[in-house]
Each structure stands twice: as C-alpha cells, then as structure tokens.
Amino acid sequence: MKASRRLRALALLAGSALLLTACDSGAAGGADTDRPVSGGTLTYAVNSEPVNLDPHASPQDVTALFARPVLDSLVSMDAKGRIHPWLAASWSVSADGRTYTFTLREGVRFHDGTPFDAEAVKTNLDRVVDPRTKSEMAAGYIEPYRGTKVTGPHTVAVSLERPHAPFLAALSTAYLGMQSPAALRRGPEETARKLVGTGPFVMKEFTPRKGAEYRRNEDYDWAPGTASRKGPARLDGLTLQVITEDSARLGALTSGQVDAIAQLPPFAVRQVDSDPRLRTAKHQAPGGTYTYYPNTGAGPFKDARVRQAFRDGIDFTTVVDKLYFGVFDRAHTPLSPSTPGVSPGPRSPGYDPEGAARLLDEAGWDERDGQGYRTKEGRRLTIRWPFVQANGAREQRSTLAAQIQAEAKKLGIELKLVEGTLNELIQRYSKGDYDLMDLSWTRADGDALRALFHSDSIATPERFGQNAARFDDGRTDSLLEEALAASDPERRRQLYARVQDRVTAETVAFPVYVINSVLGVSDKARGLGWDPQAYPTFHDAWRAP
C-alpha cells in the first residue's frame, strides 16, 4: 500500500447501516404531532468532507454521509441488528454459509436511467475487490468475497471463500452502495467527484471545501424495509455545507443560515438547548469507542504491569466528565454499548493511583529524576505518542491529550506528544514506531473487535490495519475467527464476550469515551433519521415553513 493511501487510511471509522425513526434520541426539532410538508431545501453544515466521494474506494467514514442520500444498498439493518430488504427483495444462505442468493427488486433505475439488475450487482461487488479500485475500507468488509454469478435478470449468487457472519451487515452499509455501471465506466476520477445511484436524492454538484448539493429523485419508490415511508423524499433539495470551524458552524445555526449542524461543541449544548428555536440531537455510535492503544509489541508498554499502571493510575472519568460536560460518556470498554448483538464487556478497574504506583515499582521504574519522572537504569519512563494537532480539533482531542499528559506526569510517566504531519504519523504507525496510538472504529457489528484485536489487523508498511495495540494473541485470534463463522447470534455474542474479557485482562486498551454524534438542530429541520455511524439521514426529513 502506498504511503498516501496509508495516510488516508488512518481516518478509517466505518459502520454498518441501521435506520432509526425520526424521533429517536431527539433526532429532529418540532413536536411529533406536527404535520409534515413537502418542498424546500434543508441545509446541514458539516465539519469535514471526503477526499473521494466514491465509497468503494474511500478510506473515510464521512463518505457515508455524502453517499447515503444517493446510494441504496442491497439490504438494510435496524437498531437491533436485524436485516431487512432494500434493493434485494429476498435472499437465502446456503447450508455451508458460503453462498448468498439474492432476488432483486424489479423496476428500479439508476439516476442516469440505467436499470438496476443482476449485472449491476455483479459489477459493483466485483469492482469493490478489484485491486485497481484500491479500496481502503469497503473491500475489507467483504474480504472473503470470491465472486458473483448472474443466475437471471434479477437473481444473483454471491460466493464467499469461507463463512462470514457479518456479510449481510456489510452489504447494508453505504460503502457497498450500488452505483450505476454506466457511471462507473467513466473512470475513478469522475466517480470521486460525482455519484450516480438509485437513492432518494440525485447529486447535482460537489465542490471541495464547500460541500454538495442534491435534488429529489421524483421516481423513488423502493425505500428500505426499515423506512417509515416508501415514496420520494419530502425535500425538494438537500445541501451539505462544509464549515470546519466550530464557532463559525455554531454561528451559522444560531443566525439561521443553516438548518442543522454536525459536531456541536460540548460547551455549546446548554446554549442550544436554552434557545426555543433550537435543540440538540444525540445518537451513540456502535463499534469501537475512542480509545488509547498501547503498543504491546515493543517499548515500555510491552510490560503488562506498565500498561495496567497507566490504565488504573489516570483519572479518565474525571477528565472526560469535566471536559465534555456530560455530552460524552466515559468508556469503560473498547466496544460501544450500542453495538447490536454484543453484550457489554467487563468494566476496567476504577481509578487507583496507589496501586498503579506499586505496579510501576514492581516493573523496576522505582527511581525519580530531577523533574519527578520515573527512571530505570538511568532511563526515563517516556511514552511516545504520535499526534497531529490538525486532527486534534475533533471533539477537543488536543485538549484531552494535554490533560491526560498532566495526569500521566502525576504517576511519574512522561507522555510525550510527538507532533508531525499525517504522513509522518502513518509512517510511524505502519512500522510500529510508537508507544501509544489513539483511534475509534465505528461499526454496527461485533466484528469491530476483529479489526481492533486480530493479529492479521496489525499494520505493516504493506498493509493497513486497525490493531493499534499490535496485540498478537493466538487465543484471541481463534475466538474472533470462530465468531466469523458462527451463524447463531447467541453463539457470536458469547464469543465476543470472551474476546472482551481477554483484552481487558491483558490491558491492551485504555478506553476513553463513547462516540456520540451531537447535532444542533433548528425548529425548521424535522424528521431526520440516523445511520450507523450516527450520521443523519434525510429521506424522511422535511423543512417546516
């Protein structure tokens, strides 16, 4: 994998598709008894944008936000992880779990008039895994994919090399959304700038650093089984406007320039909730929480006692509560409690600075230098943490890092933020040249644990992976592989529980907070839904007069 591709891959945070009702978690302003109206354009301000609109190739989770209005999927997933029809009307799975046969909906057309049929499904799935696509996310979701056989105009048989329990959940994501084969033939550069799908909105234009504009697909009549209505969107149009500065985005909401904003700063939640024209909407993301991962393969954190001391000796709860004003919950496990089909893992032990000090003494870090840092054989206990300040604006992660740095100093640990460019960071990551790394991994399936802790997911200069702890444990690998092949949901739940027990016991993760999507919403914006990464959806949305 080239360095530039690995650089973008660091932004990976992906998920499976679930669609929730508009009233869930306060998703939209206005009373439930308000009568929806049609027409108008809703403007939603976002803090980031994809470098490539093509979800088959893009490494960024935000691609789903821009692609979902345009691209439908074969199936959809509800809040409990159950799969429902969408572009596929029905399906069956072979006894060995290696062949999925889909019967497709008829009468569906792409925005360019191309019919959606079996050949279109084959074209899309084959393209995702084609090395020329250089997929950095979608291909990983269907890694055992072997091929698609067209068995009729609207029937396909999809073959896998081995059973893969999360396959249907993967197909429900925007990253595996169906694109027009005719549009794909125009080449990757064109697809990176404009998407052509079957969805409720047609993409009119995408302008980097400004955003995207969409218009309603008047012919839309094939919404997913999880949707509250089947016909065209109520909105005439939709605008996703890029405003990266928190204060500017907040100002656009309070002044009425936009109808809703992403990533409402925690300090502004009370301000928004106290304004009768506005409200907040929150949705907890499934998958990996925002977590610090120690490098268990080299350096000070190779010693489990040092890992445990860092986890137990820092008051993560107080830091998170004070910084985020209760908007984000403290994470006690590396997997979000909202992940469908997975039981909550064991909680990490509570704050215990005395116990942490004893562990560091036992590990030989029992001397102090002139600045109060612990030493062993004349070496200071230094933890190197590659950090890009430009990324730290998200959820005030730079401020959080500074506070954790101060907490570590109380323990006698020098937490050194090694600042550099994204390219420098990814080079370090791929080589394991770090002691601590931070990331989150949003996905509505327990298979997120495989990405985070299977040894095959350890990054190398040739292959990107999310196992930032570089945890190489045969027993954990076996449990995760067994879960992949398990068709019984309860069996998968048990296996994922055992994985969580093991990674907690081995102290290979320092959970920090649970990812929440926090929107600021005006009383004009109604009927918003949620997708799995806690991005809003707009098919049922409407704009009040």
XYZ file of C-alpha atoms in Angstrom, residues 46 48-54 60 62-63 66-67 70 189-195 202-214 240-242:
37
model
C -20.630 19.535 8.466
C -15.365 17.599 7.377
C -15.658 16.188 3.877
C -14.363 13.147 1.976
C -11.306 13.429 -0.217
C -13.036 10.926 -2.508
C -16.825 10.617 -2.829
C -16.588 7.017 -4.047
C -13.055 7.906 5.313
C -17.604 10.687 6.406
C -18.000 9.357 2.863
C -22.262 12.268 1.427
C -23.031 8.977 -0.345
C -27.567 8.935 -3.442
C -11.608 10.413 -11.191
C -15.180 11.120 -12.286
C -16.633 8.818 -9.601
C -14.548 10.567 -6.962
C -16.386 13.817 -7.775
C -19.935 12.659 -8.531
C -22.032 9.641 -7.564
C -29.706 12.935 -7.111
C -26.287 14.561 -6.692
C -26.207 17.868 -8.545
C -22.736 19.096 -7.665
C -19.852 18.580 -5.273
C -17.393 21.415 -4.659
C -14.374 20.644 -2.466
C -14.221 22.744 0.729
C -17.750 23.991 0.060
C -19.974 20.923 0.037
C -22.532 19.057 -2.042
C -25.962 19.823 -3.456
C -28.712 17.285 -4.133
C -24.321 19.557 2.812
C -22.253 22.659 3.557
C -18.673 22.380 4.825
